CSV table of C-alpha atoms in Angstrom, one decimal:
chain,number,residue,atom,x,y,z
A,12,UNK,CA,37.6,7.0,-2.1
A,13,UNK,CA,38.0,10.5,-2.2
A,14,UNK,CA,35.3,12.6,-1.1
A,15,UNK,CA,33.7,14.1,-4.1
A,16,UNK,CA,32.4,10.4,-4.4
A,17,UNK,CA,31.3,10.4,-1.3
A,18,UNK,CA,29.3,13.0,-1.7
A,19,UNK,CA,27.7,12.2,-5.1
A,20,UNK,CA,27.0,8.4,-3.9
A,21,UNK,CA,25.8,9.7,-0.4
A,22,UNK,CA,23.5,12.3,-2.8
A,23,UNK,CA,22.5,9.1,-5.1
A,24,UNK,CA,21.9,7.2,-2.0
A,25,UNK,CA,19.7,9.9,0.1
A,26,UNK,CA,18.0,9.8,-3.8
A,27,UNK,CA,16.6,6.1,-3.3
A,28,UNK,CA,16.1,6.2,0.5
A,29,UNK,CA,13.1,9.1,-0.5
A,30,UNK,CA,12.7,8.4,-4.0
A,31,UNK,CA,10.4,5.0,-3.8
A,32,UNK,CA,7.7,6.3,-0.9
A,33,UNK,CA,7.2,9.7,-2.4
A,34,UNK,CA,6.6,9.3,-6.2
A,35,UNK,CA,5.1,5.9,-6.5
A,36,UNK,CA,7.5,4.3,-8.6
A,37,UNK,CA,8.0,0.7,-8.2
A,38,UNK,CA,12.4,1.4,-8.6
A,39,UNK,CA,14.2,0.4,-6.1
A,40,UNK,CA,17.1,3.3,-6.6
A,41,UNK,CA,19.1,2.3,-3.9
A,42,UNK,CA,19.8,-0.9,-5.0
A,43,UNK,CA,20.4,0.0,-8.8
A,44,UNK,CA,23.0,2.5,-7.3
A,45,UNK,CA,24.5,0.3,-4.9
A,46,UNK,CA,25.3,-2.1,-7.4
A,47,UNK,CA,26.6,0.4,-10.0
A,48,UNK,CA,29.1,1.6,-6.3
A,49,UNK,CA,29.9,-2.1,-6.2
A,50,UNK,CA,31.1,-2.4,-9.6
A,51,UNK,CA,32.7,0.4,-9.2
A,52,UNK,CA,34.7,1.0,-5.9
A,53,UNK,CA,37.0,-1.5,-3.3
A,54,UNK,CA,34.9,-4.4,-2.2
A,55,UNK,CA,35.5,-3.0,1.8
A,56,UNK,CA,33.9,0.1,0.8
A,57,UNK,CA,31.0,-2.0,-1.3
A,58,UNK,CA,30.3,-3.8,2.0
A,59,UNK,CA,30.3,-0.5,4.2
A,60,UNK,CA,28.0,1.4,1.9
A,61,UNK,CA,25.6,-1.9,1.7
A,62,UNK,CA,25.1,-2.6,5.1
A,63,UNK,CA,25.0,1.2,5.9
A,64,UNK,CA,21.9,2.0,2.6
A,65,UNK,CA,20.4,-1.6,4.0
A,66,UNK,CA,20.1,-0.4,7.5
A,67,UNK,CA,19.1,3.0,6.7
A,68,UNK,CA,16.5,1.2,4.1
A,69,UNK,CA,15.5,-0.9,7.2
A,70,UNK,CA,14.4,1.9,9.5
A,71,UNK,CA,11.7,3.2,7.0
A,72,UNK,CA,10.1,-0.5,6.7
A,73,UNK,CA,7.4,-1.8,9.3
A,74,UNK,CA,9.2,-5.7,9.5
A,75,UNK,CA,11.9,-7.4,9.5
A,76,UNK,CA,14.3,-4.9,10.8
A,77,UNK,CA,18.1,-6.0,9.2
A,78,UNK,CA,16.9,-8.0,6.3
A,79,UNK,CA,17.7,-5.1,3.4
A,80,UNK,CA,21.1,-4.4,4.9
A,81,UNK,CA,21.7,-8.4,5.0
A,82,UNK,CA,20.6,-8.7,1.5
A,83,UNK,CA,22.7,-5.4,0.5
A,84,UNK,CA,25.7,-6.4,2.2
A,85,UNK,CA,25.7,-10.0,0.4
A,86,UNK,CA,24.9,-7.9,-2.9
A,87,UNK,CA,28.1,-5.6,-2.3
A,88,UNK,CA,30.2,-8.5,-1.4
A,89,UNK,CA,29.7,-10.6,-4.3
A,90,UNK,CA,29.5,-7.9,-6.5
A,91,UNK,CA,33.0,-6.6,-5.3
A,92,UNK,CA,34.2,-9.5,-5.7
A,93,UNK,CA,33.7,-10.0,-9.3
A,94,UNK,CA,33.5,-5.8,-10.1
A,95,UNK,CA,37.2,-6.2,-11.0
A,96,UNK,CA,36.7,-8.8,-13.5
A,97,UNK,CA,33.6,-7.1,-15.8
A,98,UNK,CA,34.1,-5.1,-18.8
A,99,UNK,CA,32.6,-1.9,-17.6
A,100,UNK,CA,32.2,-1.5,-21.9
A,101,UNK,CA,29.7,-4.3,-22.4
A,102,UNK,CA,26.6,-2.4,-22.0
A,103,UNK,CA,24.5,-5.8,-22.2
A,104,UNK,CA,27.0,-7.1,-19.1
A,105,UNK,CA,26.0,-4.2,-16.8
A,106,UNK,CA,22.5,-4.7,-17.8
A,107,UNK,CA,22.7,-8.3,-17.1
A,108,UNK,CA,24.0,-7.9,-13.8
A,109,UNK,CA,21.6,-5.2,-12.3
A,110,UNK,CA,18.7,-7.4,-14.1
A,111,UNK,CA,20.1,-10.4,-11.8
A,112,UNK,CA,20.5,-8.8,-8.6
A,113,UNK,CA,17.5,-7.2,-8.8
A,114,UNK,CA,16.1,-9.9,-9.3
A,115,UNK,CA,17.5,-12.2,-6.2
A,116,UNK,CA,17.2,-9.1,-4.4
A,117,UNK,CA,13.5,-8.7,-4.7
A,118,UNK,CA,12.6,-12.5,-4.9
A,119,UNK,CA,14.4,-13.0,-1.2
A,120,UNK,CA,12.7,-9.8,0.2
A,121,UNK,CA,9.1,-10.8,-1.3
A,122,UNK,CA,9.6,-14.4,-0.6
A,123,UNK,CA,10.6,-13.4,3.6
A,124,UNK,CA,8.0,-10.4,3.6
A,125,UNK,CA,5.4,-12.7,2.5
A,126,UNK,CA,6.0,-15.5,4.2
A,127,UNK,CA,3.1,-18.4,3.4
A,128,UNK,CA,2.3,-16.3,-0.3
A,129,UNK,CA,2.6,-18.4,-3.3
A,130,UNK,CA,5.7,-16.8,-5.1
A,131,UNK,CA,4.3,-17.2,-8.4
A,132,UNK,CA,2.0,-14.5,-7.4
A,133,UNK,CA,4.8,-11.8,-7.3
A,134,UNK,CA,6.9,-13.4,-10.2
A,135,UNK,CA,5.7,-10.8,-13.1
A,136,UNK,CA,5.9,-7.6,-10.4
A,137,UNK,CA,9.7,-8.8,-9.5
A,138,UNK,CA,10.2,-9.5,-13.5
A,139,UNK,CA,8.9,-5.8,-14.1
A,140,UNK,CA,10.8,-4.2,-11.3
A,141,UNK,CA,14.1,-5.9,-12.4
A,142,UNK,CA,13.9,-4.5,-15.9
A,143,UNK,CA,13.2,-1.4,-14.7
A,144,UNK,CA,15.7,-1.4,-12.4
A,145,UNK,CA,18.3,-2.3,-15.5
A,146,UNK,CA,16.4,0.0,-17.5
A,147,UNK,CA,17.6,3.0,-15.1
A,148,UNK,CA,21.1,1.8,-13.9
A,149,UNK,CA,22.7,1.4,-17.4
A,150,UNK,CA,22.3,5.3,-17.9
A,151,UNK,CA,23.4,5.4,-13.7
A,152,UNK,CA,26.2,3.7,-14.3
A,153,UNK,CA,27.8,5.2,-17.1
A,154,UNK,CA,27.2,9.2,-15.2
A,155,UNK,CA,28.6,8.3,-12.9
A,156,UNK,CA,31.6,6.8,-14.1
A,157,UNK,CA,32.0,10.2,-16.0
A,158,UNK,CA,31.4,12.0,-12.9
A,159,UNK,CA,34.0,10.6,-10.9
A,160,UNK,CA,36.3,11.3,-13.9
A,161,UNK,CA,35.6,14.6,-13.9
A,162,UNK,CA,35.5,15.3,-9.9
A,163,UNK,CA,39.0,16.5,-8.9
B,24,UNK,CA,43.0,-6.7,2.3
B,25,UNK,CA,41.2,-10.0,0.9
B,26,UNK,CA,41.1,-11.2,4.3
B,27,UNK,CA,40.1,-8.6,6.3
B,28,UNK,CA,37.5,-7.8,3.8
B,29,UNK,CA,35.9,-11.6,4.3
B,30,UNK,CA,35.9,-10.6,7.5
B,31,UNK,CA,33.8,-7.3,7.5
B,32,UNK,CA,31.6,-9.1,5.4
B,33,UNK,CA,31.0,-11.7,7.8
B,34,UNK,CA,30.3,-9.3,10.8
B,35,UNK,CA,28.2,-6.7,9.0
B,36,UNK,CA,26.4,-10.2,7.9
B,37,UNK,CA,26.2,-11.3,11.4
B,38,UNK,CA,24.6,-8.2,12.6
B,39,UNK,CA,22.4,-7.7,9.9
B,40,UNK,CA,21.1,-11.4,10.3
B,41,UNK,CA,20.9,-11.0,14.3
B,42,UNK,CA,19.0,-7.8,13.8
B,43,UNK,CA,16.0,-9.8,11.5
B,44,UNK,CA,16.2,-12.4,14.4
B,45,UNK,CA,15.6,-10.0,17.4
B,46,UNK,CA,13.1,-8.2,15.0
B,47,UNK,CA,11.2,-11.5,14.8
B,48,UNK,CA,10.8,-11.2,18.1
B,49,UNK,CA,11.4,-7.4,19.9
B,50,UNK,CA,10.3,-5.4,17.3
B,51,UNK,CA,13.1,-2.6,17.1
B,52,UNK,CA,10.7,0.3,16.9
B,53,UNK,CA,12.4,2.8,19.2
B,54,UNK,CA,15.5,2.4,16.5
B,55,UNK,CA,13.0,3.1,13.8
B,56,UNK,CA,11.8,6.0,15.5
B,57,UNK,CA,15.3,7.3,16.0
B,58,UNK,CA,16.1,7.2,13.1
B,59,UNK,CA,13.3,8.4,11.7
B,60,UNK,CA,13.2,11.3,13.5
B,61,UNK,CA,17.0,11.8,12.4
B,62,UNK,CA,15.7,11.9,9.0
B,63,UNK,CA,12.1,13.7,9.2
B,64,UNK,CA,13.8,17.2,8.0
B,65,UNK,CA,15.3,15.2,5.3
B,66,UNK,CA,12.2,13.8,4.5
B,67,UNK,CA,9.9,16.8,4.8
B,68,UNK,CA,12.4,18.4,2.6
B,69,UNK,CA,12.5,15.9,0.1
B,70,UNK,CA,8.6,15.6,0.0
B,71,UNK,CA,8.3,19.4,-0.4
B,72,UNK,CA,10.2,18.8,-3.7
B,73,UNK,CA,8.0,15.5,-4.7
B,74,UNK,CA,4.8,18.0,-3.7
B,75,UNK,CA,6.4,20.8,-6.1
B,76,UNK,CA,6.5,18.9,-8.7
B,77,UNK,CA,3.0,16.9,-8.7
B,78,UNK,CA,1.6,20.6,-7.5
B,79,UNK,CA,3.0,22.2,-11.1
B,80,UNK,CA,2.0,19.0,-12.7
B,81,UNK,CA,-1.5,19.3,-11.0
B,82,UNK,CA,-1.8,22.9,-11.7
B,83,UNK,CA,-1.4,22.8,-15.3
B,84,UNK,CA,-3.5,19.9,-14.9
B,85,UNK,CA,-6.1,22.3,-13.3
B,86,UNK,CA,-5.1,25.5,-16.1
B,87,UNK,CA,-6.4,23.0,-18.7
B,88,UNK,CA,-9.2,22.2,-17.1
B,89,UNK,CA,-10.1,26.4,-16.2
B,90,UNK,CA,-9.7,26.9,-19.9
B,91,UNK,CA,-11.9,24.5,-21.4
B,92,UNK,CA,-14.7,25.4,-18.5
B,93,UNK,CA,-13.9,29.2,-19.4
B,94,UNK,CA,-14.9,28.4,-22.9
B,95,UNK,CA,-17.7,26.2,-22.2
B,96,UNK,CA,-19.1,28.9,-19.5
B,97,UNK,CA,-18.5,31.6,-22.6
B,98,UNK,CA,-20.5,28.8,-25.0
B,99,UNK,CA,-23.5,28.6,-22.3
B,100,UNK,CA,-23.4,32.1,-21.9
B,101,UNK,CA,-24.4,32.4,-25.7
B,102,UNK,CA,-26.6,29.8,-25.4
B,103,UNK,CA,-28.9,31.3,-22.7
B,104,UNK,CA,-28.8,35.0,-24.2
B,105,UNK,CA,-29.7,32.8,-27.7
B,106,UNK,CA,-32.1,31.1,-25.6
B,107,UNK,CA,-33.5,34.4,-23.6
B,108,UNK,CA,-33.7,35.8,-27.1
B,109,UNK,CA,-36.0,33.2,-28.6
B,110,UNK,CA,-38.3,33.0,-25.7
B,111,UNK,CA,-38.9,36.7,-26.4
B,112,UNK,CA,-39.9,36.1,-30.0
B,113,UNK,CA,-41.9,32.9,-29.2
B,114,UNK,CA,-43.5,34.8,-26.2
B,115,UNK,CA,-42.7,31.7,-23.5
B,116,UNK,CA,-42.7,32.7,-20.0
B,117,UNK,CA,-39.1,34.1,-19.1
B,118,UNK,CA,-37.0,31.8,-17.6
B,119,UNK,CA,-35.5,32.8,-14.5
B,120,UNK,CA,-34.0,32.3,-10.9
B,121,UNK,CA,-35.8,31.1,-8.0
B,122,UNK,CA,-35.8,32.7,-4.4
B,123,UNK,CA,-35.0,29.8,-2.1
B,124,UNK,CA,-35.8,30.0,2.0
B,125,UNK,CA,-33.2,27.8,3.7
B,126,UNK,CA,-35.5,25.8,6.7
B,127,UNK,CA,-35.0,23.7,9.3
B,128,UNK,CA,-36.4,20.6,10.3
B,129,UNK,CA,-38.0,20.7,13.9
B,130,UNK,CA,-40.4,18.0,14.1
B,131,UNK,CA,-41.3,15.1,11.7
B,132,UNK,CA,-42.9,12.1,11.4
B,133,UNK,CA,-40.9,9.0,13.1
B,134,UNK,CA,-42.2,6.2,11.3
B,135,UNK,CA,-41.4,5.5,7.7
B,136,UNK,CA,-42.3,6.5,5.0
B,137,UNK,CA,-42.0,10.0,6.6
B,138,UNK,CA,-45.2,11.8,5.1
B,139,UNK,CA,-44.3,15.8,6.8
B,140,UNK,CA,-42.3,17.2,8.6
B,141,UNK,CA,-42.5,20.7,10.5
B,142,UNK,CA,-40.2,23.3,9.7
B,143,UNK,CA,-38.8,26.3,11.6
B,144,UNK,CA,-40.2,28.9,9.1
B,145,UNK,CA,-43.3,30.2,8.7
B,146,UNK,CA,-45.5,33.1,8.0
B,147,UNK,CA,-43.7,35.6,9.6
B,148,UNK,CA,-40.9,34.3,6.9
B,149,UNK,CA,-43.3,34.8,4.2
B,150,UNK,CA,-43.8,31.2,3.8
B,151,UNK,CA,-47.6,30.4,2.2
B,152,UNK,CA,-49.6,27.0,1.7
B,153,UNK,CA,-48.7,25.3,-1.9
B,154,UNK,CA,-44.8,26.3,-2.0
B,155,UNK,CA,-43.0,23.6,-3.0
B,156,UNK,CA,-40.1,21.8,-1.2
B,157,UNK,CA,-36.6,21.0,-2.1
B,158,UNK,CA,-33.2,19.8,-1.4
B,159,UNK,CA,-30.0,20.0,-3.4
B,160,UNK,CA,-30.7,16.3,-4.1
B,161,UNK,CA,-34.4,16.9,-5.9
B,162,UNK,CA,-38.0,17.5,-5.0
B,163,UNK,CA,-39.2,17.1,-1.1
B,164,UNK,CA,-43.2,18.1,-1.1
B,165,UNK,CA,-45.1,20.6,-0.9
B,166,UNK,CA,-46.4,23.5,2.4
B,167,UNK,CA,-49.5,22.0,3.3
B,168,UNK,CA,-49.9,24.5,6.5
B,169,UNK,CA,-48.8,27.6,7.6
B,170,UNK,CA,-48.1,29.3,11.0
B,171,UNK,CA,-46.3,32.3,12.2
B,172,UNK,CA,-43.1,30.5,12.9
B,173,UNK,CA,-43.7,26.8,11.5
B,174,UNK,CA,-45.0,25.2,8.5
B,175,UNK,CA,-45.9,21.4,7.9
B,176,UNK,CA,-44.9,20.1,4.7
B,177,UNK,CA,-46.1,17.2,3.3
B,178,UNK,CA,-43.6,15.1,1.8
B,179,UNK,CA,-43.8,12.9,-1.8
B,180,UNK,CA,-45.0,9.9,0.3
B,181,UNK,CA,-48.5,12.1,1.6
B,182,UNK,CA,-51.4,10.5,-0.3
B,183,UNK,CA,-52.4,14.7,-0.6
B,184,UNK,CA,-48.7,15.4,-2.7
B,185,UNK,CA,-49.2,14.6,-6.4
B,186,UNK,CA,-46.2,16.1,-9.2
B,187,UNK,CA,-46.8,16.1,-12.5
B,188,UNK,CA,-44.0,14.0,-13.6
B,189,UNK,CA,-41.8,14.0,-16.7
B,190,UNK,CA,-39.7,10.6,-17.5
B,191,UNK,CA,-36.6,11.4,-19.5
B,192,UNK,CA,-35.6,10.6,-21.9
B,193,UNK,CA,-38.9,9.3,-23.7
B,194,UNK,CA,-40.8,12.9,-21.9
B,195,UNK,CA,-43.8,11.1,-21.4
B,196,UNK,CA,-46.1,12.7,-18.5
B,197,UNK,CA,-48.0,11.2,-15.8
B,198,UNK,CA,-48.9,12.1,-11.9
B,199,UNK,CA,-46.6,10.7,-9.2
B,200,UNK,CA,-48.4,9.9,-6.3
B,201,UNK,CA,-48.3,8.0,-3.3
B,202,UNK,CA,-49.5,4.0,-3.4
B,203,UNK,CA,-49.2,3.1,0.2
B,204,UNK,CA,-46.1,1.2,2.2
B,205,UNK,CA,-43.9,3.5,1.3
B,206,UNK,CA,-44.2,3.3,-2.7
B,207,UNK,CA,-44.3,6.3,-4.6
B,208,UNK,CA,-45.9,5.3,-8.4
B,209,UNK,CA,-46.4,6.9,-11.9
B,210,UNK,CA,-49.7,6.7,-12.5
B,211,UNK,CA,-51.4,7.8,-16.0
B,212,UNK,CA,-48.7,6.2,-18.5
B,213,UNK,CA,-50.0,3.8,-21.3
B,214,UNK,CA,-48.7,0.0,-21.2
B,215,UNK,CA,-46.7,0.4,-24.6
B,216,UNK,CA,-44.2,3.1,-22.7
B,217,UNK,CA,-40.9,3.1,-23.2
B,218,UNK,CA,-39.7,4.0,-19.8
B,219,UNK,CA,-36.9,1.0,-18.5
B,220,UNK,CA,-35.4,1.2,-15.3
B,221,UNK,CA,-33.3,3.9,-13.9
B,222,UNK,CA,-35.0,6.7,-16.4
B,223,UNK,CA,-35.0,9.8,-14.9
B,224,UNK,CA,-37.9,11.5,-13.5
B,225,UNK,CA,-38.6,15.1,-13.7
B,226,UNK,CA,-41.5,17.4,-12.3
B,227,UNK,CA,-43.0,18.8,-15.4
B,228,UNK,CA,-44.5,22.2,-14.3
B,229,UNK,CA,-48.0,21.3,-16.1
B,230,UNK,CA,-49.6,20.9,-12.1
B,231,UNK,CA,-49.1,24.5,-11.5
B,232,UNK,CA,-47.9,24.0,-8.1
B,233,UNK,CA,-43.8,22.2,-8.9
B,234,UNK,CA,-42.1,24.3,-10.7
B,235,UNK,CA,-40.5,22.4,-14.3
B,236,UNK,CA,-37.3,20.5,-14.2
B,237,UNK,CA,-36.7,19.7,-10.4
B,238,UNK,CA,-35.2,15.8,-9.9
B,239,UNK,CA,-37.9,13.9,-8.4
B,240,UNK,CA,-36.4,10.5,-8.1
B,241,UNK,CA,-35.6,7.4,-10.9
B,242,UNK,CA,-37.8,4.5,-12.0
B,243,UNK,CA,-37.2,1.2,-9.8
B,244,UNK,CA,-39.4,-1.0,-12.2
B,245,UNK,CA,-42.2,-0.9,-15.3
B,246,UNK,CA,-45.4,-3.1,-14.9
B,247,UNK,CA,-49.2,-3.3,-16.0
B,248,UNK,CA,-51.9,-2.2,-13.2
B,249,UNK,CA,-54.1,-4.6,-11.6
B,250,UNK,CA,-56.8,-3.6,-14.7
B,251,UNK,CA,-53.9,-4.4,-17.3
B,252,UNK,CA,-54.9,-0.6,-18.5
B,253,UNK,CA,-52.2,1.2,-17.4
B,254,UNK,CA,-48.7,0.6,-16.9
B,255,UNK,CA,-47.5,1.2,-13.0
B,256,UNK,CA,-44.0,2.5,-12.7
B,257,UNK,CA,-42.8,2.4,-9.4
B,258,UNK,CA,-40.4,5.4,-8.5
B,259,UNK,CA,-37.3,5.8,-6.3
B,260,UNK,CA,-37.1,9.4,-4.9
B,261,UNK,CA,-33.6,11.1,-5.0
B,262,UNK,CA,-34.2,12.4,-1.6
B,263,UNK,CA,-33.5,10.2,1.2
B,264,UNK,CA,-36.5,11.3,3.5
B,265,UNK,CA,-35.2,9.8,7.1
B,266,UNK,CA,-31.7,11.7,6.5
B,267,UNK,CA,-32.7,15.3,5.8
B,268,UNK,CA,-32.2,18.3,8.4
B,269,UNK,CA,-32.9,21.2,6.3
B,270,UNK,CA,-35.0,22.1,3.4
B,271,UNK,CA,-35.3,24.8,0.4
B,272,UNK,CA,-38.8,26.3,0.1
B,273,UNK,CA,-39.2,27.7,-3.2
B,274,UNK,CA,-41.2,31.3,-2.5
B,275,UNK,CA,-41.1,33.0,-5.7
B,276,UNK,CA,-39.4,32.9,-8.7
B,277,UNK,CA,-37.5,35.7,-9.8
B,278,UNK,CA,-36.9,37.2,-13.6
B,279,UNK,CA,-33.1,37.2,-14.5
B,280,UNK,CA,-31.8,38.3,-17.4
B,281,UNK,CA,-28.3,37.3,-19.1
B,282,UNK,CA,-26.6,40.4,-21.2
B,283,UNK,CA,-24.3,39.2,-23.7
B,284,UNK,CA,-21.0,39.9,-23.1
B,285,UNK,CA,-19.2,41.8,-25.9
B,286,UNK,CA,-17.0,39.5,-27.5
B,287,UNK,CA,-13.9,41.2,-27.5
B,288,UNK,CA,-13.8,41.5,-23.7
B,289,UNK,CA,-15.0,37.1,-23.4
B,290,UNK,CA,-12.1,36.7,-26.1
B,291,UNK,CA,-9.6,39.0,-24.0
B,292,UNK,CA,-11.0,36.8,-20.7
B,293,UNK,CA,-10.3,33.7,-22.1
B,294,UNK,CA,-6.9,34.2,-24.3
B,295,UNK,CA,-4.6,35.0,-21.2
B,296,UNK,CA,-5.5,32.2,-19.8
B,297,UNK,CA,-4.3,29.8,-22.5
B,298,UNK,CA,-1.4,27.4,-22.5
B,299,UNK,CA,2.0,28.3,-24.5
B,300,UNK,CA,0.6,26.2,-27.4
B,301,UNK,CA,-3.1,24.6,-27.0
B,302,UNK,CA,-4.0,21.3,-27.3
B,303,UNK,CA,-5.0,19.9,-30.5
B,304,UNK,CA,-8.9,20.0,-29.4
B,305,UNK,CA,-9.4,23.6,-28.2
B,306,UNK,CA,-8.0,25.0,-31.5
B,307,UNK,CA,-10.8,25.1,-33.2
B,308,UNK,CA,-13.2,27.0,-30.4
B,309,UNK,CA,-9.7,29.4,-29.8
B,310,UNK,CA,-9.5,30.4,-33.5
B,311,UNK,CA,-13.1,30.7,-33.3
B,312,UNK,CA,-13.2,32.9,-30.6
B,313,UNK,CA,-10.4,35.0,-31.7
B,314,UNK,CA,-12.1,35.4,-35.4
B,315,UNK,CA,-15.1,36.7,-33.9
């Protein structure tokens, strides 16, 4: 890690911590640019910056203090875990794997947040914010795999 | 590295999962706080930038809007000199401005329907017996009696307060007067009307003593009188009598007239304010504008 990526994933990351509460949009940033980090960089480091964006993610919402940076660090894990193993090339397979983990991510969070709500009431919200999320982090991905080429 | 990463995982796991437990039950506020407090330049900063934005969005937002008023004030404008114009040649009364005395409300009747009310102006104030009443909402009543420092005003509701009435939009005329408990009915309009519910009623300036045009209140409901003669159309006032603390007494009214603008200077008031490239529907008034 050197630390012109440290700065432009810390920048990305500050991005998403603000970015959701003061525009409106329904993206969850953070997540779309941890998992783009995951695919991307040594699974120790994927944990690290998980549990580190979870807990900072944690501190700005009223319950359940620890669940985001539980949910993020089991995201980074498995995602580290296979990064090595996907072909950064297939657009589609990028796509596919922010759509999923968005997916999980937000299922598990809405499911624990609203404990007792049927979860059929959230299922087209999730469906929407998960393509969104793919949406933006195939464009993510790809800068920033060109900005790290180009930092020194 | 495999190893030691499995094991990271597992402790950063562990905490995370401790920290929802103790949530459950300590909620970690103080932490939240801490942090929060950390952050709050961040945060401020970051808003500032999200506020930039919707404020540029917001004020071009608003520059439309200042545009298409500009040119709909500049339209009016022509209007009410066309208007001044043909009131001259038809010899109607000028149309004009009326001088309002802002009063207070210093004694009234408790019970409702409130009937008068005593305000804090009088004759010293030039107040005299007849001037009518109003608020911004519409038409309150009329001066009933005068003292040096105090007048009583009877209200819509006082059996002695009739309006000439106007119902838009089928302008048919009839005397608005009060029916007892509180009722305030249209009184003088044939059965085959075609006022419905929630027209509009408007003091007609036939009675002498309203002036025309002043919102008296909307129609509740249409039905024949007890004779089957007339119908009775039961009025809602605009005012809310029980929740008002100061009235307008209309004392005179006063003779204003609009000059015309030249055109060059509206068209050199209104062209700086325009956009880069205006939207589609304020072409047409822009080039029309600018040809004259």
């Amino acid at each position: 890690m050197t630390k012109w990526k440290i700065l432009l994933y810390g920048i990305l990351a500050y991005v998403g911590l603000f970015l959701d509460g003061s525009t409106g949009v329904r993206l969850d940033f953070l997540l779309v640019v941890l998992i783009v980090f995951s695919l991307r960089e040594a699974r120790t480091w994927a944990v690290l910056f998980g549990f580190g964006s979870g807990f900072l993610l944690d501190c700005f919402s009223p319950r359940f203090f620890g669940l985001n940076a539980l949910l993020f660090t089991a995201i980074a894990y498995l995602l580290g875990s296979i990064g090595e193993r996907v072909y950064t090339n297939r657009v589609h397979l990028i796509a596919a794997i922010i759509f999923i983990c968005s997916f999980v991510y937000l299922s598990v969070h809405t499911w624990v947040s609203s404990w007792g709500a049927s979860p059929s009431l959230f299922f087209p919200m999730i469906l929407e914010s998960a393509l969104y999320n793919a949406i933006i982090g195939i464009p993510l991905f790809y800068s920033t795999s060109k900005l790290c080429l180009k930092t020194p | 590295m495999k190893r030691s990463d499995g094991a990271i995982f597992l402790v950063l796991a562990a905490i995370s999962f401790s920290l929802v437990l103790v949530d459950a039950y300590i909620p970690l506020q103080d932490l939240r706080r801490g942090v929060s407090s950390i952050t709050y330049p961040t945060r401020k900063l970051s808003e500032f930038f999200s506020q930039l934005v919707v404020t540029n969005r917001r004020a071009a937002e608003l520059s439309q809007v200042v545009m298409r008023l500009a040119l709909e004030n500049a339209r009016l404008r022509e209007y009410r000199w066309e208007n001044e114009r043909l009131r001259e040649i038809m010899e109607f009364e000028k149309e004009g401005y009326y001088d309002l005395v802002i009063a207070e409300i210093v004694g009234r009747h408790t019970l409702p329907p409130v009937t008068h009310f005593t305000v804090n102006k009088g004759r010293a104030e030039g107040i005299k017996t007849g001037m009518p009443v109003c608020t911004r909402d519409g038409l309150v009543g009329k001066i009933a009696g005068v003292y040096t420092h105090t007048s009583l005003i009877h209200t819509l509701y006082d059996r002695n307060c009739l309006v000439s009435c106007i119902v838009n939009p089928s302008r048919e005329v009839g005397i608005l007067k009060s029916v007892g408990g509180g009722a305030l009915c249209l009184t003088g309009i044939p059965l085959d009307t075609h006022i419905g519910k929630d027209c509009e009623v408007l003091s007609s300036g036939l009675g002498g003593v309203f002036p025309e045009g002043f919102r008296v209140g909307k129609v509740e409901s249409v039905s024949p009188d007890h004779l089957g003669l007339f119908s009775m159309v039961k009025v809602s006032p605009y005012v809310d009598f029980s929740k008002i603390s100061e009235v307008f007494i209309i004392t005179q009214k006063k003779e204003v007239r609009l000059l015309p603008a030249p055109q060059e200077k509206r068209v050199r008031e209104i062209i700086p304010t325009l956009p880069p490239e205006p939207i589609p529907e304020f072409i047409d008034e822009i080039n029309l504008l600018e040809g004259q």
